[in-house]
Amino acid sequence: MNITYLRENNSFKLDTDNTSYVIGIVDKEGFIGHAYYGARIPNEDVAYLMRINENPLVPSLNERDRSSFLDTFPTEFSGNNVGDYRESSIKIRDKNGASGIQLLYRAYRIIKGKPKIKGLPETFSDEANAMTLEIYVEDANLGIEGTLSYSVFNNSDAITRSIRIKNVSDDTIYLDKIMSMCLDMDDDNYRMLVLHGSWARERHIEYRKIGYGKQSVSSIRGESSHQEHPFIALVGENTTQAYGDVYGFNFVYSGNFIGQVEKNQFNSLRVVMGIHPENFAFKLVPGDEFYAPEVVMVYTNQGLGHMTRTYHDLYRNHLMRSSFLRKSRPVLINNWEATYFDFDNEKLLDIAKTAKECGIEMLVMDDGWFGNRNDDNSSLGDWWVNETKIKGGLKKLVDDVNEIGLKFGIWFEPEMISPDSRLYRQHPDWAIAIPGRIPCRSRNQYVLDITRKEVRDYVYNCLATILKSANIDYVKWDMNRQLTDISSARLEADRQGELMHRYVLALYEMQERLIAEFPNLLLENCSGGGARFDPGMLYYSPQIWCSDNTDAIERLSIQEGTALIYPLSTMGAHVSVCPNHTVGRVTPFETRGNVALAGTFGYELDVTKLSKEEKEAIPKQIATYKKFNKLIREGDYYRLASYRENNYYDCYQVVSKDKSEALITFVQVLSQPNMHSIKIKLQGLDDNKIYKISGSEESHYGETLKNAGLLIERLNGDFQSKLIHLTEQ
Ligand code: DGJ
């Protein structure tokens, strides 16, 4: 990694192991141009790439065509209402109600390490392993200053970007829009890869053609959402897993976002990513600063797989802070699909006893243990244990579970309030609602206005009191509805547009407090399944519940899309019963276990009701989990085949960092008649090592397995699966 200022041509060059990013300062006014992002190049003048010597030339040479210049110039951060008609990166309202803004270059600083982004999750590093370029910018007419920050990391092809804005004028200014990044580049026939979905169908990979005009992914739901994901990749025409160009952009934020690609009249692309401007307006009184969240960019010409592994490594080394990141997580059993709301301490202890016999290590008590909650119509906010269900109280239950030999985990939904709750009867104004309008219910609940300190203190203290009252090792932090009726009883009229962002900041503050006060707690985030699975949340919790869909076959696409960016060790994945509760499908117990192995691994079923064979299978599955968890958690992930593409089978591989072993997971979805074995070309092995292949007498060079491939025999029946372990001889 390196960052250089090239004085002769007033440009900055950021280098990662395999990529370069060049920013050029142009013309007397100091337009901040984007010259290059791609495979690594030498230190030389590449300002010509900005086409500033072509018509319409720069404004100092041709002021009459200033707008033509601004409307084509590749910029690092587009202004608004001053001549560039492509997407703006920032929009303000000044004291006259005008919106013109253009941030121009003033100075720079190159430093070791990476300064903190106040209040927000972010990649971090010590001074030895990262460098940061700060470009100081200004709109002198408005009295607005800004800092564009870029960081590079040792042994990584990722570059992070963010921006900070300060009002240094004497007047109040409203920030109506702020993107965290803007990147202009030529279109080389890229396709746009996005992750779209729905409840129980999260993060399915979709390719889109990039047409003229704007195409985007976004959420205005108050969370990153089931529906779209804060991620875009531009993928070359012929790019595969192993070859070709990919530009990835991932937003480290858990609220409203937009990621947009715009193809303009000259076939160039503008990519922007940031907080969604809808319902957003932040008031900046003189002296106020606004920190925009970070975007993680990855370029590679080595295919999607290299992009994936770059994100995985960056997030494991520079984003996730939990001490559990590098530990095997306890194999848990969660009672949600086992009992839903219908349980008591006796039922839980029955589950715990049988679970213990099977080798399971932790019982998680899900929704329904508090207030008067026997279905999803009441009690959110009433965080005291329901003693008619949990007779003798929570401590007694936890002690009993511990006595059986299991750890204990508990579910909360801290951000919510049920209209039918004691909390709502006492504090109806704590729910987010527009004055005079009955707020929109979803799952019969409202969202708490956690932007109010007294509200988040109340909820946090409820949580902390429960956690201190018994020996609790794990918390599942759920969020089961999206935001509407955006208005806070505490914000002034001209600050209502701050609520959505303040909500996310408040959530982060609560989670920071929780992990600081309970450093040994294993925290799993969740949102009605996987609606808040994003890098922001991974800063606080090492794992996130991936989806409410626990069907092994449905999980193939969900986990493929999720693992495109996020390490396998972050994906909450459990074995559940069949017929599956979401899709009614019946799959072999073995396949359910093999698919859940790619995540955190656990069970979500009533173990007391399993057949003898299934119960006997659990200790074997747990032994497999223990055997392979370090490899899966810390190894390099390679996607070898996708059921989404071939309609036949799915296959992925994890290779240890030292390339001494690898695990291949093969799932044959629908059996086909009269077919040969399947040839799969392996990736990531050491060419010169000889690998022994489990389940056979064969051994082959890594180079042979890469170029010639491995034959996997056809399995008999639908939904069959197989693990193949390769070990260095
Ligand atoms: C949604 C979660 O994803 C489920 O696992 C479960 O915890 C329910 N909420 C409980 O209401």
Short mmCIF file of C-alpha atoms in Angstrom, two decimals, residues 70-401:
data_model
loop_
_atom_site.label_atom_id
_atom_site.label_comp_id
_atom_site.label_asym_id
_atom_site.label_seq_id
_atom_site.Cartn_x
_atom_site.Cartn_y
_atom_site.Cartn_z
CA LEU A 70 -18.47 20.43 -15.68
CA ASP A 71 -20.99 18.15 -17.34
CA THR A 72 -18.27 15.84 -18.69
CA PHE A 73 -15.36 16.25 -16.29
CA PRO A 74 -14.73 13.06 -14.28
CA THR A 75 -14.95 14.27 -10.70
CA GLU A 76 -14.36 12.87 -7.25
CA PHE A 77 -17.34 14.70 -5.79
CA SER A 78 -19.98 16.33 -7.96
CA GLY A 79 -21.50 19.66 -7.03
CA ASN A 80 -25.10 20.67 -7.51
CA ASN A 81 -26.83 23.28 -9.64
CA VAL A 82 -23.61 24.77 -11.02
CA GLY A 83 -23.24 23.11 -14.41
CA ASP A 84 -22.87 19.35 -13.99
CA TYR A 85 -26.24 17.81 -14.83
CA ARG A 86 -25.29 14.31 -13.78
CA GLU A 87 -26.11 13.07 -10.28
CA SER A 88 -25.00 15.47 -7.57
CA SER A 89 -23.06 14.22 -4.57
CA ILE A 90 -24.24 16.97 -2.28
CA LYS A 91 -27.20 19.32 -2.05
CA ILE A 92 -27.71 22.14 0.42
CA ARG A 93 -30.23 24.88 1.15
CA ASP A 94 -28.61 28.15 2.12
CA LYS A 95 -30.17 31.13 3.91
CA ASN A 96 -31.72 32.28 0.63
CA GLY A 97 -33.14 28.87 -0.15
CA ALA A 98 -30.62 28.36 -2.98
CA SER A 99 -29.00 24.99 -3.60
CA GLY A 100 -25.81 25.70 -5.60
CA ILE A 101 -22.67 24.12 -4.23
CA GLN A 102 -19.29 23.15 -5.61
CA LEU A 103 -16.47 21.89 -3.42
CA LEU A 104 -13.04 22.83 -4.72
CA TYR A 105 -9.55 21.74 -3.73
CA ARG A 106 -7.68 23.63 -1.00
CA ALA A 107 -5.06 21.37 0.61
CA TYR A 108 -4.23 17.80 1.54
CA ARG A 109 -2.64 15.61 4.19
CA ILE A 110 -1.30 12.06 3.96
CA ILE A 111 -1.18 10.25 7.27
CA LYS A 112 -0.45 6.82 8.68
CA GLY A 113 -3.41 4.83 9.96
CA LYS A 114 -7.02 5.91 9.65
CA PRO A 115 -8.84 8.64 11.61
CA LYS A 116 -12.14 7.78 13.26
CA ILE A 117 -15.48 8.62 11.67
CA LYS A 118 -17.47 10.02 14.57
CA GLY A 119 -20.43 7.92 15.72
CA LEU A 120 -20.29 5.51 12.81
CA PRO A 121 -19.07 1.98 12.20
CA GLU A 122 -16.04 1.89 9.94
CA THR A 123 -12.96 -0.02 8.93
CA PHE A 124 -10.12 0.60 11.34
CA SER A 125 -6.39 0.08 11.41
CA ASP A 126 -3.25 0.81 13.35
CA GLU A 127 -0.66 3.15 11.86
CA ALA A 128 1.45 0.36 10.40
CA ASN A 129 -1.33 -1.19 8.33
CA ALA A 130 -3.18 1.66 6.67
CA MET A 131 -2.60 5.08 5.14
CA THR A 132 -5.10 7.85 4.64
CA LEU A 133 -5.30 10.72 2.20
CA GLU A 134 -7.39 13.66 3.33
CA ILE A 135 -8.27 16.20 0.66
CA TYR A 136 -9.55 19.46 2.10
CA VAL A 137 -12.23 21.10 -0.01
CA GLU A 138 -14.26 24.27 0.22
CA ASP A 139 -17.16 26.21 -1.22
CA ALA A 140 -16.03 29.71 -0.32
CA ASN A 141 -19.32 31.31 -1.36
CA LEU A 142 -21.25 29.28 1.15
CA GLY A 143 -18.67 28.93 3.88
CA ILE A 144 -18.69 25.13 3.70
CA GLU A 145 -15.57 23.08 4.18
CA GLY A 146 -15.17 19.39 3.67
CA THR A 147 -12.71 16.55 3.92
CA LEU A 148 -12.64 13.77 1.36
CA SER A 149 -10.94 10.77 2.99
CA TYR A 150 -9.41 7.78 1.24
CA SER A 151 -7.68 4.90 3.01
CA VAL A 152 -5.62 1.98 1.75
CA PHE A 153 -4.62 -1.09 3.76
CA ASN A 154 -1.66 -3.42 3.87
CA ASN A 155 -2.21 -6.65 1.93
CA SER A 156 -5.60 -5.59 0.66
CA ASP A 157 -7.02 -4.37 -2.63
CA ALA A 158 -9.74 -2.37 -0.89
CA ILE A 159 -9.93 1.43 -0.76
CA THR A 160 -12.35 3.13 1.62
CA ARG A 161 -13.91 6.54 1.10
CA SER A 162 -15.93 8.92 3.22
CA ILE A 163 -16.59 12.64 3.56
CA ARG A 164 -17.04 15.11 6.38
CA ILE A 165 -18.71 18.51 5.92
CA LYS A 166 -18.41 21.54 8.18
CA ASN A 167 -20.43 24.73 8.20
CA VAL A 168 -17.85 27.50 8.76
CA SER A 169 -20.23 30.29 7.74
CA ASP A 170 -22.24 32.54 10.07
CA ASP A 171 -25.54 31.16 8.79
CA THR A 172 -27.51 27.98 9.19
CA ILE A 173 -27.31 25.65 6.20
CA TYR A 174 -29.43 22.57 5.54
CA LEU A 175 -27.72 19.53 4.11
CA ASP A 176 -30.39 17.92 1.89
CA LYS A 177 -28.20 15.25 0.39
CA ILE A 178 -24.73 13.85 0.89
CA MET A 179 -23.24 10.93 -0.97
CA SER A 180 -20.23 9.22 0.55
CA MET A 181 -18.59 8.61 -2.80
CA CYS A 182 -18.76 9.59 -6.43
CA LEU A 183 -16.76 7.83 -9.13
CA ASP A 184 -16.76 8.70 -12.82
CA MET A 185 -15.37 6.19 -15.27
CA ASP A 186 -15.70 5.10 -18.89
CA ASP A 187 -18.24 2.37 -19.52
CA ASP A 188 -16.45 -0.72 -20.72
CA ASN A 189 -19.65 -2.68 -21.31
CA TYR A 190 -20.07 -3.40 -17.63
CA ARG A 191 -23.03 -5.20 -16.17
CA MET A 192 -24.41 -4.20 -12.80
CA LEU A 193 -24.52 -6.91 -10.15
CA VAL A 194 -26.96 -6.30 -7.29
CA LEU A 195 -28.37 -8.30 -4.40
CA HIS A 196 -32.15 -8.09 -4.29
CA GLY A 197 -34.73 -9.97 -2.27
CA SER A 198 -37.66 -10.07 0.06
CA TRP A 199 -38.43 -11.54 3.46
CA ALA A 200 -37.15 -15.15 3.39
CA ARG A 201 -35.48 -14.52 0.00
CA GLU A 202 -32.68 -12.15 0.91
CA ARG A 203 -29.65 -11.21 -1.20
CA HIS A 204 -30.26 -13.09 -4.41
CA ILE A 205 -27.69 -12.23 -7.07
CA GLU A 206 -29.07 -10.36 -10.06
CA TYR A 207 -27.27 -8.98 -13.13
CA ARG A 208 -28.65 -5.90 -14.84
CA LYS A 209 -27.78 -4.32 -18.16
CA ILE A 210 -26.60 -0.76 -17.72
CA GLY A 211 -28.69 1.47 -19.96
CA TYR A 212 -28.49 5.22 -20.49
CA GLY A 213 -29.83 7.17 -17.56
CA LYS A 214 -29.91 6.13 -13.94
CA GLN A 215 -30.28 2.70 -12.35
CA SER A 216 -30.09 2.23 -8.63
CA VAL A 217 -30.55 0.10 -5.57
CA SER A 218 -31.90 1.73 -2.44
CA SER A 219 -33.77 1.52 0.81
CA ILE A 220 -35.97 4.15 2.42
CA ARG A 221 -37.19 1.67 5.05
CA GLY A 222 -34.94 2.82 7.88
CA GLU A 223 -32.75 -0.28 7.58
CA SER A 224 -30.60 -1.78 4.88
CA SER A 225 -33.56 -4.09 4.13
CA HIS A 226 -34.58 -7.50 2.82
CA GLN A 227 -35.43 -5.95 -0.52
CA GLU A 228 -32.22 -4.34 -1.76
CA HIS A 229 -28.70 -4.30 -0.49
CA PRO A 230 -26.15 -1.50 0.00
CA PHE A 231 -23.89 -3.05 -2.59
CA ILE A 232 -23.25 -2.67 -6.31
CA ALA A 233 -20.64 -4.29 -8.51
CA LEU A 234 -19.75 -3.31 -12.04
CA VAL A 235 -18.78 -6.54 -13.74
CA GLY A 236 -17.03 -6.87 -17.10
CA GLU A 237 -18.80 -8.60 -20.00
CA ASN A 238 -16.75 -11.78 -19.77
CA THR A 239 -15.92 -11.72 -16.09
CA THR A 240 -16.17 -15.02 -14.24
CA GLN A 241 -15.33 -16.05 -10.70
CA ALA A 242 -11.66 -16.37 -11.60
CA TYR A 243 -11.01 -13.80 -14.37
CA GLY A 244 -12.01 -10.32 -15.43
CA ASP A 245 -12.84 -6.85 -14.20
CA VAL A 246 -14.99 -6.14 -11.17
CA TYR A 247 -15.57 -2.92 -9.25
CA GLY A 248 -17.38 -3.50 -5.94
CA PHE A 249 -18.97 -0.81 -3.75
CA ASN A 250 -20.32 -1.65 -0.30
CA PHE A 251 -21.81 0.90 2.11
CA VAL A 252 -20.92 0.62 5.80
CA TYR A 253 -24.30 1.76 7.05
CA SER A 254 -27.51 0.17 8.34
CA GLY A 255 -30.16 2.70 7.35
CA ASN A 256 -31.53 4.34 4.21
CA PHE A 257 -29.14 4.16 1.31
CA ILE A 258 -28.84 4.63 -2.40
CA GLY A 259 -26.27 3.15 -4.76
CA GLN A 260 -26.67 4.40 -8.29
CA VAL A 261 -25.03 4.00 -11.69
CA GLU A 262 -25.72 6.64 -14.31
CA LYS A 263 -24.67 6.24 -17.93
CA ASN A 264 -24.41 9.58 -19.65
CA GLN A 265 -24.43 10.94 -23.19
CA PHE A 266 -20.69 10.28 -23.60
CA ASN A 267 -20.86 6.65 -22.42
CA SER A 268 -19.26 7.38 -19.10
CA LEU A 269 -20.60 6.03 -15.85
CA ARG A 270 -21.09 7.88 -12.60
CA VAL A 271 -21.37 5.68 -9.53
CA VAL A 272 -22.63 7.31 -6.34
CA MET A 273 -23.37 5.73 -2.99
CA GLY A 274 -24.59 7.29 0.23
CA ILE A 275 -27.48 7.97 2.58
CA HIS A 276 -30.74 8.13 0.62
CA PRO A 277 -31.79 11.77 0.26
CA GLU A 278 -35.50 10.93 0.65
CA ASN A 279 -36.78 12.23 4.01
CA PHE A 280 -33.27 13.47 4.77
CA ALA A 281 -32.29 17.05 5.67
CA PHE A 282 -29.69 17.82 8.28
CA LYS A 283 -29.53 21.26 9.84
CA LEU A 284 -25.98 22.55 10.25
CA VAL A 285 -25.74 25.61 12.46
CA PRO A 286 -22.45 27.52 12.28
CA GLY A 287 -19.63 25.23 13.44
CA ASP A 288 -21.59 21.96 12.95
CA GLU A 289 -19.99 19.02 11.21
CA PHE A 290 -21.61 16.09 9.44
CA TYR A 291 -19.83 12.76 9.03
CA ALA A 292 -21.05 10.66 6.11
CA PRO A 293 -20.63 6.86 6.38
CA GLU A 294 -17.92 4.98 4.59
CA VAL A 295 -17.94 3.11 1.27
CA VAL A 296 -15.60 0.18 0.70
CA MET A 297 -14.45 -0.08 -2.92
CA VAL A 298 -12.69 -3.07 -4.39
CA TYR A 299 -11.32 -3.29 -7.92
CA THR A 300 -9.84 -6.45 -9.36
CA ASN A 301 -9.13 -7.93 -12.78
CA GLN A 302 -9.06 -11.39 -11.21
CA GLY A 303 -12.79 -12.00 -11.19
CA LEU A 304 -15.60 -11.98 -8.68
CA GLY A 305 -13.84 -14.46 -6.44
CA HIS A 306 -10.95 -12.10 -5.79
CA MET A 307 -13.39 -9.31 -4.98
CA THR A 308 -15.17 -11.62 -2.54
CA ARG A 309 -11.99 -12.67 -0.78
CA THR A 310 -10.83 -9.04 -0.57
CA TYR A 311 -14.05 -8.07 1.23
CA HIS A 312 -13.87 -11.13 3.49
CA ASP A 313 -10.30 -10.40 4.57
CA LEU A 314 -10.86 -6.68 4.99
CA TYR A 315 -13.93 -7.23 7.13
CA ARG A 316 -12.24 -9.92 9.22
CA ASN A 317 -9.09 -7.85 9.74
CA HIS A 318 -10.35 -4.28 9.76
CA LEU A 319 -14.10 -4.08 10.46
CA MET A 320 -15.27 -6.74 12.88
CA ARG A 321 -14.15 -6.19 16.44
CA SER A 322 -15.78 -9.01 18.35
CA SER A 323 -13.47 -11.37 20.21
CA PHE A 324 -15.71 -14.18 18.88
CA LEU A 325 -14.60 -13.45 15.33
CA ARG A 326 -11.73 -15.91 15.58
CA LYS A 327 -13.43 -18.33 17.96
CA SER A 328 -15.64 -21.29 17.39
CA ARG A 329 -19.14 -20.17 18.40
CA PRO A 330 -21.13 -22.46 20.71
CA VAL A 331 -23.49 -24.77 18.83
CA LEU A 332 -26.86 -23.36 19.79
CA ILE A 333 -30.43 -24.53 19.73
CA ASN A 334 -33.04 -21.81 19.29
CA ASN A 335 -36.65 -22.51 20.30
CA TRP A 336 -38.33 -20.24 17.69
CA GLU A 337 -39.26 -22.82 15.06
CA ALA A 338 -39.61 -25.41 17.84
CA THR A 339 -42.30 -23.67 19.88
CA TYR A 340 -42.92 -20.15 18.53
CA PHE A 341 -44.69 -18.40 21.44
CA ASP A 342 -45.98 -21.58 23.03
CA PHE A 343 -43.41 -22.54 25.66
CA ASP A 344 -42.70 -22.51 29.35
CA ASN A 345 -39.69 -23.32 31.49
CA GLU A 346 -40.52 -27.03 31.46
CA LYS A 347 -40.61 -27.17 27.67
CA LEU A 348 -37.33 -25.28 27.44
CA LEU A 349 -35.68 -27.58 29.97
CA ASP A 350 -36.90 -30.63 28.04
CA ILE A 351 -35.31 -29.21 24.91
CA ALA A 352 -32.14 -28.36 26.85
CA LYS A 353 -31.81 -31.88 28.28
CA THR A 354 -32.16 -33.63 24.94
CA ALA A 355 -29.98 -31.00 23.29
CA LYS A 356 -27.26 -31.68 25.83
CA GLU A 357 -27.44 -35.41 25.09
CA CYS A 358 -26.87 -34.58 21.44
CA GLY A 359 -23.84 -32.40 22.15
CA ILE A 360 -25.48 -28.98 21.67
CA GLU A 361 -23.85 -26.25 23.75
CA MET A 362 -26.29 -23.36 24.19
CA LEU A 363 -30.04 -22.84 24.49
CA VAL A 364 -31.43 -19.61 23.06
CA MET A 365 -34.85 -18.51 24.34
CA ASP A 366 -36.44 -16.59 21.49
CA ASP A 367 -39.45 -14.27 21.34
CA GLY A 368 -42.29 -14.67 23.87
CA TRP A 369 -40.61 -14.78 27.31
CA PHE A 370 -41.58 -11.31 28.55
CA GLY A 371 -44.56 -9.13 29.49
CA ASN A 372 -47.75 -10.79 28.40
CA ARG A 373 -46.49 -11.92 25.02
CA ASN A 374 -48.21 -15.06 23.76
CA ASP A 375 -48.33 -13.97 20.15
CA ASP A 376 -46.90 -11.03 18.24
CA ASN A 377 -49.63 -8.60 19.20
CA SER A 378 -48.34 -7.28 22.50
CA SER A 379 -45.72 -6.49 25.12
CA LEU A 380 -42.74 -5.15 23.16
CA GLY A 381 -41.18 -2.69 25.59
CA ASP A 382 -42.29 -4.64 28.69
CA TRP A 383 -38.93 -6.28 29.28
CA TRP A 384 -39.65 -8.30 32.39
CA VAL A 385 -39.94 -12.05 32.45
CA ASN A 386 -43.41 -13.59 32.21
CA GLU A 387 -43.46 -15.73 35.36
CA THR A 388 -46.53 -17.67 34.31
CA LYS A 389 -44.41 -19.10 31.52
CA ILE A 390 -41.00 -19.00 33.17
CA LYS A 391 -41.98 -20.18 36.62
CA GLY A 392 -39.49 -19.19 39.29
CA GLY A 393 -38.07 -16.41 37.13
CA LEU A 394 -35.30 -15.97 34.63
CA LYS A 395 -32.35 -16.62 36.95
CA LYS A 396 -33.81 -19.96 37.96
CA LEU A 397 -34.31 -20.99 34.34
CA VAL A 398 -30.79 -19.93 33.39
CA ASP A 399 -29.33 -21.74 36.40
CA ASP A 400 -31.29 -24.87 35.48
CA VAL A 401 -30.08 -24.71 31.90
#
